[in-house]
PDB file of C-alpha atoms in Angstrom:
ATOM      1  CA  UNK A  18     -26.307  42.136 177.079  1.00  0.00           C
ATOM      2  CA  UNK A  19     -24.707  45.348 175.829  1.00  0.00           C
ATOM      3  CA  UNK A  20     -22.242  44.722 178.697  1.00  0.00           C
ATOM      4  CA  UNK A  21     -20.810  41.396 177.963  1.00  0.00           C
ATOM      5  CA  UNK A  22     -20.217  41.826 174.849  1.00  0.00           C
ATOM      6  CA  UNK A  23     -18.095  44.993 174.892  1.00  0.00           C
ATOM      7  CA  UNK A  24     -16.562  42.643 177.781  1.00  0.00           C
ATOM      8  CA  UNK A  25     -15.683  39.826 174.926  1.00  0.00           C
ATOM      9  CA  UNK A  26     -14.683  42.071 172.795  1.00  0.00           C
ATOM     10  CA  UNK A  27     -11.660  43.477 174.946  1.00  0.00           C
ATOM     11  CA  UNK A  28     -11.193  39.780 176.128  1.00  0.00           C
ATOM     12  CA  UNK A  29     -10.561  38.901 172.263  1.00  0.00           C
ATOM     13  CA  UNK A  30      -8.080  42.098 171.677  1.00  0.00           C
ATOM     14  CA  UNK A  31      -6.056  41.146 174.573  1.00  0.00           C
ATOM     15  CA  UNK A  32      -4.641  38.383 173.903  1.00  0.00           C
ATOM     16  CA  UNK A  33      -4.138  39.291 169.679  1.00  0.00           C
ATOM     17  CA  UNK A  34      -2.391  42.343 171.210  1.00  0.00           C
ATOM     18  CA  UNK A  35      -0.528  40.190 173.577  1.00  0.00           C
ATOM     19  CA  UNK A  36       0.518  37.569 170.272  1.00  0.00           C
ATOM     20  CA  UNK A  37       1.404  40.853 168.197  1.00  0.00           C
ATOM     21  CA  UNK A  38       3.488  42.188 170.718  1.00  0.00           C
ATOM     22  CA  UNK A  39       5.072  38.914 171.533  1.00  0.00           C
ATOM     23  CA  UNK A  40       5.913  38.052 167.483  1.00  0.00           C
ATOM     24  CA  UNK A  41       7.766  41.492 167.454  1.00  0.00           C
ATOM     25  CA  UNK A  42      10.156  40.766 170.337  1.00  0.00           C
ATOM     26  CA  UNK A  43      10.722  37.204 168.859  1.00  0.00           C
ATOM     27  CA  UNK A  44      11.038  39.037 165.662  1.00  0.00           C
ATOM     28  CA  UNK A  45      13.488  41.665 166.998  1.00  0.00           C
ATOM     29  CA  UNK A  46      15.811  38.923 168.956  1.00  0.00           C
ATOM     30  CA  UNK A  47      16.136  37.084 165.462  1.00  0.00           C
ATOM     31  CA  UNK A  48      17.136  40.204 164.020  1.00  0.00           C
ATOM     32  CA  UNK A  49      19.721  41.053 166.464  1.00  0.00           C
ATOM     33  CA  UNK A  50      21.188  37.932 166.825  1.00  0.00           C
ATOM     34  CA  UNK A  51      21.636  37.006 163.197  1.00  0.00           C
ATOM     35  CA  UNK A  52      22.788  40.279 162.709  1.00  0.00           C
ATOM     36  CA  UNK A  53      25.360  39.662 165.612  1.00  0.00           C
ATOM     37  CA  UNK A  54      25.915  36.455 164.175  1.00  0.00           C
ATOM     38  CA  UNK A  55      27.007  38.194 161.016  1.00  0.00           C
ATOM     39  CA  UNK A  56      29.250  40.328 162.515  1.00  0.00           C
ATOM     40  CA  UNK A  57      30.634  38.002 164.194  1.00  0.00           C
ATOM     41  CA  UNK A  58      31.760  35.523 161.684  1.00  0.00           C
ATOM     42  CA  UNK A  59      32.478  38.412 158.976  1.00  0.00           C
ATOM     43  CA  UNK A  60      35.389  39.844 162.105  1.00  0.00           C
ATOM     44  CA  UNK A  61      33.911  43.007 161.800  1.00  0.00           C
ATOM     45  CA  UNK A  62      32.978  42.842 165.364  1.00  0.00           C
ATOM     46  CA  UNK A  63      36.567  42.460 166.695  1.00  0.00           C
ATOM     47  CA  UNK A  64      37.469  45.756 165.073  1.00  0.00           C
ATOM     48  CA  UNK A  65      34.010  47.490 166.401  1.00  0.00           C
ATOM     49  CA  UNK A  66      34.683  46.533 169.735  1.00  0.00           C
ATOM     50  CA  UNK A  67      38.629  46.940 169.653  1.00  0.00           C
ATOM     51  CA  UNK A  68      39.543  43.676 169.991  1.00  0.00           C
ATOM     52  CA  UNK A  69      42.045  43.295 167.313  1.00  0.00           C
ATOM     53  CA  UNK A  70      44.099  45.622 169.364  1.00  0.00           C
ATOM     54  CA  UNK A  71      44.022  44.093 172.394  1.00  0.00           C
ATOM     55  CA  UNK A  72      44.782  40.247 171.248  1.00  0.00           C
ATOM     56  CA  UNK A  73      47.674  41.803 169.290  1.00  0.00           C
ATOM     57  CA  UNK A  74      49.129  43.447 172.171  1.00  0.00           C
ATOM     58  CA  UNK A  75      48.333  39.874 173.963  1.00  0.00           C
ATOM     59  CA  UNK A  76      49.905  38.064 171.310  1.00  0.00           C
ATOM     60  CA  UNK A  77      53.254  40.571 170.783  1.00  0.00           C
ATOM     61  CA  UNK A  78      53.631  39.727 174.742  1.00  0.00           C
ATOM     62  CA  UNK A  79      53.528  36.351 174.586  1.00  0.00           C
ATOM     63  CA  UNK A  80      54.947  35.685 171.237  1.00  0.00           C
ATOM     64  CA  UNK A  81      58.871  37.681 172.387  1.00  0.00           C
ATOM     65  CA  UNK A  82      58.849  34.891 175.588  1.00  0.00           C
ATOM     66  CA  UNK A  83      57.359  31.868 173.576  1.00  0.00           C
ATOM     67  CA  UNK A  84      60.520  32.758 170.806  1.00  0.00           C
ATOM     68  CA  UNK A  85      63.143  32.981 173.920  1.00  0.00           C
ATOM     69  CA  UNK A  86      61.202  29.418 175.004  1.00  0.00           C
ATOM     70  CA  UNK A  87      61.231  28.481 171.663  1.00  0.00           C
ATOM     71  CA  UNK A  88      64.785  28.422 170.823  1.00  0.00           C
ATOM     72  CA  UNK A  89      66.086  24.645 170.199  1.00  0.00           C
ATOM     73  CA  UNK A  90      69.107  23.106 171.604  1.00  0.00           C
ATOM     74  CA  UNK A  91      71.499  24.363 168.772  1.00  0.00           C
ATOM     75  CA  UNK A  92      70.699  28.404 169.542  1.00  0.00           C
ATOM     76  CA  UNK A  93      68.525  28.501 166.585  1.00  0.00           C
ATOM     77  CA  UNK A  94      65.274  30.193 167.107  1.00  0.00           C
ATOM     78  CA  UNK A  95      61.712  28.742 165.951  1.00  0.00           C
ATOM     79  CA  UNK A  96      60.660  32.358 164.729  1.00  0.00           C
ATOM     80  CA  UNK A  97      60.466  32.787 161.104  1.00  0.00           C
ATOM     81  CA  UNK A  98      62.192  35.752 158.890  1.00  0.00           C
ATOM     82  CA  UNK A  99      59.923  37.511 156.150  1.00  0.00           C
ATOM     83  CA  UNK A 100      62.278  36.923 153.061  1.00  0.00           C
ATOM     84  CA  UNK A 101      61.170  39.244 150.377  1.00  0.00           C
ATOM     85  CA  UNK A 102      60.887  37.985 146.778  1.00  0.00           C
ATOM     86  CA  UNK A 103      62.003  39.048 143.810  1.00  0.00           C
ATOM     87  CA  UNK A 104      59.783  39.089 140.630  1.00  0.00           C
ATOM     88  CA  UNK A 105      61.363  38.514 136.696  1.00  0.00           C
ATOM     89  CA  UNK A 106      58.229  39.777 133.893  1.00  0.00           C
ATOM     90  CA  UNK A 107      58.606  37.194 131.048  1.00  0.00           C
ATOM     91  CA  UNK A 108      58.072  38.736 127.438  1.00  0.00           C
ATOM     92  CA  UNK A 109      54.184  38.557 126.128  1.00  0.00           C
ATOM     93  CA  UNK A 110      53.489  35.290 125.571  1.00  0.00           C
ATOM     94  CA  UNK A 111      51.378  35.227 121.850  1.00  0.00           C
ATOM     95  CA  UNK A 112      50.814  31.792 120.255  1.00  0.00           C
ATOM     96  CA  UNK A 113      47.912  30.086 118.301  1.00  0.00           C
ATOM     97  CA  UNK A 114      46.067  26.911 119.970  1.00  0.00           C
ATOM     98  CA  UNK A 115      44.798  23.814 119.001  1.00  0.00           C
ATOM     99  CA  UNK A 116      41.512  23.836 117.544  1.00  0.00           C
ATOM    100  CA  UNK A 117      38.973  21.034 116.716  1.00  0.00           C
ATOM    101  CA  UNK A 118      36.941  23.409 114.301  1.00  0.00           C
ATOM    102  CA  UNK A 119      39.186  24.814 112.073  1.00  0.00           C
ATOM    103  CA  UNK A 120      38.851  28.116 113.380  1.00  0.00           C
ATOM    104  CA  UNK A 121      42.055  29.558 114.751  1.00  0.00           C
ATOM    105  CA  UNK A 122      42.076  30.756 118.445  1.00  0.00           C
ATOM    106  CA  UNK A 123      44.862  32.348 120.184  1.00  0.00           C
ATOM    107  CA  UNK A 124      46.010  33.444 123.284  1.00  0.00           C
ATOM    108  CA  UNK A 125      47.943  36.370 124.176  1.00  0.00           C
ATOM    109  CA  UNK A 126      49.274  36.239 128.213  1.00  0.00           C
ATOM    110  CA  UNK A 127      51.779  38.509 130.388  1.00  0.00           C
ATOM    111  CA  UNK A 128      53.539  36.434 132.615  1.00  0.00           C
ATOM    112  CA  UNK A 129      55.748  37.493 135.874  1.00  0.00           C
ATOM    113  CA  UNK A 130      57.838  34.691 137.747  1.00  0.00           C
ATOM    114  CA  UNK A 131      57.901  35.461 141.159  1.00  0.00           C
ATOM    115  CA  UNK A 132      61.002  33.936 142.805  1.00  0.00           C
ATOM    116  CA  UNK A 133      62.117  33.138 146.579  1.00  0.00           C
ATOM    117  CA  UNK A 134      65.466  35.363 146.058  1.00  0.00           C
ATOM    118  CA  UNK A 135      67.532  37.294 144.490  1.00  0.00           C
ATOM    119  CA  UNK A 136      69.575  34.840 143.244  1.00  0.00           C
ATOM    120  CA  UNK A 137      67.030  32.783 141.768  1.00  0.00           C
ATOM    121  CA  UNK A 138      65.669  35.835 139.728  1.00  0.00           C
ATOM    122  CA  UNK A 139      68.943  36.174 138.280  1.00  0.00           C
ATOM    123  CA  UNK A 140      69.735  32.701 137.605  1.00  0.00           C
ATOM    124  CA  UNK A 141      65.929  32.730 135.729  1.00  0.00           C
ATOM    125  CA  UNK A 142      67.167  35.407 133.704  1.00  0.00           C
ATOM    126  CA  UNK A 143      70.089  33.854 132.748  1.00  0.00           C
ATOM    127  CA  UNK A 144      68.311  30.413 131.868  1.00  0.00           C
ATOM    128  CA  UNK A 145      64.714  32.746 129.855  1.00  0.00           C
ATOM    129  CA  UNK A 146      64.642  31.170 126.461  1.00  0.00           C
ATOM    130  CA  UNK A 147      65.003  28.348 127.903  1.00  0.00           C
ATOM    131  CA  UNK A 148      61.814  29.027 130.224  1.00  0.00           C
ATOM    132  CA  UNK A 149      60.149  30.283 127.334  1.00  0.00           C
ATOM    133  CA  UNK A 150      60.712  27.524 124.542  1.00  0.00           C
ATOM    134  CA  UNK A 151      58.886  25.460 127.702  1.00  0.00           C
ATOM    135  CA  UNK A 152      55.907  28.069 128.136  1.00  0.00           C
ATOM    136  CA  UNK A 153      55.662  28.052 124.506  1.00  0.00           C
ATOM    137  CA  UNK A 154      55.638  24.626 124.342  1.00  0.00           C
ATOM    138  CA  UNK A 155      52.951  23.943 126.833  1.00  0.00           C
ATOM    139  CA  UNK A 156      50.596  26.661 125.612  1.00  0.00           C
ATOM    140  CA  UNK A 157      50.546  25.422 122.214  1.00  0.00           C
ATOM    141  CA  UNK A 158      49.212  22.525 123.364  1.00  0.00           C
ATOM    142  CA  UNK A 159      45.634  23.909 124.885  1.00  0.00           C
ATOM    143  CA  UNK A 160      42.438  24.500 123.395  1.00  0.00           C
ATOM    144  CA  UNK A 161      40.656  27.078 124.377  1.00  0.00           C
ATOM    145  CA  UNK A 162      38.162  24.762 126.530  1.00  0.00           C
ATOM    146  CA  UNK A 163      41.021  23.931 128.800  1.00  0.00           C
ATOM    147  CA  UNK A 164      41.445  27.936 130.210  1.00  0.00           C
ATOM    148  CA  UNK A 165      37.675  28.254 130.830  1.00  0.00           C
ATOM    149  CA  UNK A 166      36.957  29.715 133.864  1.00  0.00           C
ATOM    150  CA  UNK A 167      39.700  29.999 137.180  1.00  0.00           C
ATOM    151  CA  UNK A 168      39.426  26.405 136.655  1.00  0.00           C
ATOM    152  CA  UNK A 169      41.535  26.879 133.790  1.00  0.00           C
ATOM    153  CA  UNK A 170      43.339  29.870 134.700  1.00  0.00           C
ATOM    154  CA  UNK A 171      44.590  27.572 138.161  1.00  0.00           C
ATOM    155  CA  UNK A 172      46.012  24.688 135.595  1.00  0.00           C
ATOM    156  CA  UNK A 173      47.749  26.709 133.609  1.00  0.00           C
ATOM    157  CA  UNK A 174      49.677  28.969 136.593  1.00  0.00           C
ATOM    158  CA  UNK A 175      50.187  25.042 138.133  1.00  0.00           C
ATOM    159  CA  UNK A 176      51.531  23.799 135.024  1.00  0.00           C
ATOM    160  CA  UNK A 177      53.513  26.455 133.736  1.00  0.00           C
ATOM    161  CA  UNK A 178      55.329  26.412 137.664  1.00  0.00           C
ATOM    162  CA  UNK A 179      56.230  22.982 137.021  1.00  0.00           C
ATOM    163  CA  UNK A 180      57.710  23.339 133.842  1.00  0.00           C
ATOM    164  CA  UNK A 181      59.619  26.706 135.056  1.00  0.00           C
ATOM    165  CA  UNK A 182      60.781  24.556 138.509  1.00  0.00           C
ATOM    166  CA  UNK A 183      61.946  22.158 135.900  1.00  0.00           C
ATOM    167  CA  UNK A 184      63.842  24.458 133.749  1.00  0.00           C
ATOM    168  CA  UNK A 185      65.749  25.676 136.714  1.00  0.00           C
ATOM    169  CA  UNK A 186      66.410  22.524 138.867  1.00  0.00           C
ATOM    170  CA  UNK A 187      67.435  22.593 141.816  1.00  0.00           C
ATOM    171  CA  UNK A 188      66.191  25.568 142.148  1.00  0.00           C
ATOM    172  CA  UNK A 189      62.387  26.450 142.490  1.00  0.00           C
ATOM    173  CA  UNK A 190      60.440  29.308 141.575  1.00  0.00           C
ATOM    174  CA  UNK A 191      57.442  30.263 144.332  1.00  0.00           C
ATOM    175  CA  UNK A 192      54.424  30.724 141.557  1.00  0.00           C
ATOM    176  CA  UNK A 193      53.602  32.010 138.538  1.00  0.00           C
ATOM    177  CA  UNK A 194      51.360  35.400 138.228  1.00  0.00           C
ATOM    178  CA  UNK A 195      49.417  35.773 135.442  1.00  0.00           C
ATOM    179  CA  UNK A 196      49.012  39.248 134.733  1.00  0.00           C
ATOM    180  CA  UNK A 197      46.955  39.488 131.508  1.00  0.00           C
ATOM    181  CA  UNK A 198      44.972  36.767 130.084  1.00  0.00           C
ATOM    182  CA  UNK A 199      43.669  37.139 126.284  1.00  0.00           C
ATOM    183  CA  UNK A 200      42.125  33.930 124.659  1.00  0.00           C
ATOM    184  CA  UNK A 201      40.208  35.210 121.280  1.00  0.00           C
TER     185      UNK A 201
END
Protein backbone atom coordinates (compact mmCIF):
# COMPACT_ATOMS: atom_id res chain seq x y z
CA UNK A 1 0.00 0.00 0.00
CA UNK A 2 3.14 1.91 0.98
CA UNK A 3 4.01 1.51 -2.73
CA UNK A 4 1.20 3.12 -4.51
CA UNK A 5 1.01 5.79 -2.76
CA UNK A 6 4.58 7.11 -2.97
CA UNK A 7 3.59 6.11 -6.74
CA UNK A 8 0.56 8.88 -6.61
CA UNK A 9 2.41 11.06 -5.04
CA UNK A 10 5.15 11.50 -7.88
CA UNK A 11 2.17 11.06 -10.38
CA UNK A 12 0.61 14.35 -8.68
CA UNK A 13 4.16 16.37 -8.72
CA UNK A 14 4.61 15.66 -12.28
CA UNK A 15 2.32 17.20 -13.87
CA UNK A 16 2.28 20.60 -11.16
CA UNK A 17 5.99 20.58 -12.12
CA UNK A 18 5.15 20.19 -15.70
CA UNK A 19 2.25 23.39 -15.31
CA UNK A 20 5.03 25.42 -13.31
CA UNK A 21 7.51 24.96 -15.78
CA UNK A 22 5.17 25.53 -18.63
CA UNK A 23 3.64 29.09 -16.94
CA UNK A 24 7.36 30.28 -16.82
CA UNK A 25 8.13 29.82 -20.53
CA UNK A 26 4.65 31.39 -21.35
CA UNK A 27 5.65 33.89 -18.82
CA UNK A 28 9.14 34.51 -20.28
CA UNK A 29 7.80 34.74 -24.14
CA UNK A 30 5.35 37.57 -22.84
CA UNK A 31 8.17 39.21 -21.38
CA UNK A 32 10.34 39.16 -24.33
CA UNK A 33 7.99 39.99 -26.75
CA UNK A 34 6.39 42.97 -25.10
CA UNK A 35 9.63 44.02 -24.28
CA UNK A 36 10.55 43.67 -28.08
CA UNK A 37 7.42 45.19 -28.78
CA UNK A 38 8.57 48.20 -26.83
CA UNK A 39 11.58 48.56 -28.45
CA UNK A 40 10.27 48.35 -31.34
CA UNK A 41 7.72 51.03 -31.46
CA UNK A 42 9.93 53.41 -29.09
CA UNK A 43 12.90 53.06 -32.46
CA UNK A 44 15.29 52.19 -30.05
CA UNK A 45 15.73 48.95 -31.77
CA UNK A 46 16.79 50.43 -35.15
CA UNK A 47 19.70 52.14 -33.44
CA UNK A 48 20.57 48.76 -31.31
CA UNK A 49 20.71 46.81 -34.25
CA UNK A 50 22.26 49.54 -36.67
CA UNK A 51 19.62 50.02 -38.76
CA UNK A 52 19.37 53.69 -38.87
CA UNK A 53 22.64 53.52 -40.64
CA UNK A 54 21.95 51.30 -43.11
CA UNK A 55 18.35 52.77 -44.38
CA UNK A 56 20.18 56.12 -44.46
CA UNK A 57 22.84 54.96 -46.62
CA UNK A 58 19.75 53.21 -48.62
CA UNK A 59 17.91 56.28 -48.68
CA UNK A 60 21.10 58.87 -49.61
CA UNK A 61 21.41 56.26 -52.71
CA UNK A 62 18.23 56.40 -53.85
CA UNK A 63 17.23 59.84 -52.92
CA UNK A 64 20.53 61.61 -55.49
CA UNK A 65 18.74 59.34 -58.60
CA UNK A 66 15.02 59.88 -57.50
CA UNK A 67 16.11 64.04 -57.50
CA UNK A 68 17.88 63.54 -61.14
CA UNK A 69 14.27 61.53 -61.92
CA UNK A 70 12.60 64.02 -60.18
CA UNK A 71 13.41 67.06 -62.03
CA UNK A 72 10.18 68.51 -63.97
CA UNK A 73 10.02 69.59 -67.48
CA UNK A 74 11.21 73.25 -66.78
CA UNK A 75 14.87 72.03 -65.17
CA UNK A 76 13.58 72.70 -61.80
CA UNK A 77 14.28 70.06 -59.31
CA UNK A 78 11.58 68.52 -56.76
CA UNK A 79 14.30 68.59 -53.88
CA UNK A 80 13.74 71.09 -51.27
CA UNK A 81 16.46 73.80 -49.86
CA UNK A 82 16.72 74.21 -45.92
CA UNK A 83 16.13 78.09 -45.75
CA UNK A 84 17.28 79.23 -42.41
CA UNK A 85 15.15 81.70 -40.42
CA UNK A 86 15.74 84.60 -38.86
CA UNK A 87 14.32 85.41 -35.34
CA UNK A 88 13.31 89.38 -34.11
CA UNK A 89 12.83 89.26 -29.75
CA UNK A 90 9.87 91.67 -29.19
CA UNK A 91 10.25 93.90 -25.94
CA UNK A 92 8.58 92.22 -22.58
CA UNK A 93 5.23 92.25 -23.03
CA UNK A 94 3.62 93.53 -19.28
CA UNK A 95 -0.11 94.41 -19.23
CA UNK A 96 -3.04 93.92 -16.71
CA UNK A 97 -6.11 91.53 -17.78
CA UNK A 98 -9.58 91.46 -17.52
CA UNK A 99 -10.92 90.29 -14.39
CA UNK A 100 -14.47 89.25 -13.26
CA UNK A 101 -13.49 89.56 -9.45
CA UNK A 102 -12.06 92.68 -8.98
CA UNK A 103 -8.80 91.40 -8.31
CA UNK A 104 -6.17 92.53 -10.75
CA UNK A 105 -4.15 89.81 -12.65
CA UNK A 106 -1.41 90.39 -15.00
CA UNK A 107 0.70 88.88 -17.31
CA UNK A 108 4.20 89.45 -18.03
CA UNK A 109 5.47 87.41 -21.54
CA UNK A 110 8.86 87.46 -23.71
CA UNK A 111 8.02 87.10 -27.11
CA UNK A 112 10.47 86.19 -30.24
CA UNK A 113 8.98 86.32 -33.92
CA UNK A 114 10.54 83.85 -35.83
CA UNK A 115 10.48 84.80 -39.54
CA UNK A 116 11.01 82.83 -42.99
CA UNK A 117 13.94 85.43 -44.03
CA UNK A 118 15.96 87.92 -43.65
CA UNK A 119 14.02 90.30 -45.18
CA UNK A 120 10.99 89.71 -43.34
CA UNK A 121 12.89 90.18 -39.95
CA UNK A 122 13.84 93.46 -41.08
CA UNK A 123 10.71 94.59 -42.52
CA UNK A 124 9.13 93.37 -38.78
CA UNK A 125 11.47 95.62 -37.28
CA UNK A 126 10.69 98.35 -39.22
CA UNK A 127 6.77 97.89 -38.81
CA UNK A 128 7.33 96.84 -34.23
CA UNK A 129 5.03 99.32 -32.63
CA UNK A 130 2.89 98.59 -34.89
CA UNK A 131 3.12 94.70 -33.98
CA UNK A 132 3.06 95.64 -30.54
CA UNK A 133 0.01 98.15 -30.21
CA UNK A 134 -1.67 94.66 -31.80
CA UNK A 135 -0.06 92.23 -29.08
CA UNK A 136 -1.04 94.72 -26.62
CA UNK A 137 -4.24 94.92 -27.83
CA UNK A 138 -5.08 91.29 -27.89
CA UNK A 139 -3.59 90.50 -24.48
CA UNK A 140 -5.57 92.99 -22.77
CA UNK A 141 -8.37 91.32 -23.74
CA UNK A 142 -7.80 87.73 -21.78
CA UNK A 143 -8.59 86.62 -18.48
CA UNK A 144 -6.51 84.62 -16.91
CA UNK A 145 -8.87 81.41 -17.52
CA UNK A 146 -8.22 81.72 -21.19
CA UNK A 147 -4.06 80.86 -20.82
CA UNK A 148 -4.75 77.83 -18.58
CA UNK A 149 -2.88 75.08 -19.46
CA UNK A 150 -0.97 74.52 -23.29
CA UNK A 151 -4.50 74.82 -24.17
CA UNK A 152 -4.12 78.34 -23.57
CA UNK A 153 -0.60 78.81 -24.19
CA UNK A 154 -1.49 77.20 -28.12
CA UNK A 155 -4.34 80.13 -28.55
CA UNK A 156 -2.44 82.71 -27.66
CA UNK A 157 0.95 81.77 -29.97
CA UNK A 158 -2.13 81.11 -32.81
CA UNK A 159 -3.63 84.34 -32.21
CA UNK A 160 -0.90 86.55 -31.68
CA UNK A 161 0.57 84.92 -35.41
CA UNK A 162 -2.47 86.10 -36.93
CA UNK A 163 -2.47 89.43 -35.75
CA UNK A 164 1.50 89.74 -36.49
CA UNK A 165 0.72 88.07 -40.30
CA UNK A 166 -1.77 90.84 -40.34
CA UNK A 167 0.39 93.64 -39.35
CA UNK A 168 2.82 92.74 -42.03
CA UNK A 169 0.64 91.71 -45.07
CA UNK A 170 1.74 90.25 -47.60
CA UNK A 171 4.18 89.07 -45.83
CA UNK A 172 3.93 86.20 -43.17
CA UNK A 173 5.75 85.46 -40.18
CA UNK A 174 6.39 81.37 -39.56
CA UNK A 175 5.22 81.33 -35.61
CA UNK A 176 5.42 82.94 -32.64
CA UNK A 177 7.79 81.54 -29.63
CA UNK A 178 6.86 82.24 -26.42
CA UNK A 179 9.76 82.38 -24.35
CA UNK A 180 8.57 83.33 -20.83
CA UNK A 181 5.11 83.10 -19.66
CA UNK A 182 4.13 84.98 -16.23
CA UNK A 183 0.31 85.21 -15.41
CA UNK A 184 0.08 86.34 -11.49
Amino acid sequence: MSESKEQQLDDDEAPKKGKKGLIIIVLAVVLLGGGGAGLFFSGMLDSLIGKDKKVAEATDGDASSDSEQAADGNGTDAKKEKVPVAFLELPEVVANLQSSTGGSSFIKAKITIEAPSEEIRVQLEKNQPIIMDAINTYVRELRPNDLKGSAGTFLLQEELTMRVNKAIHPNEINKILIEQLLIQ
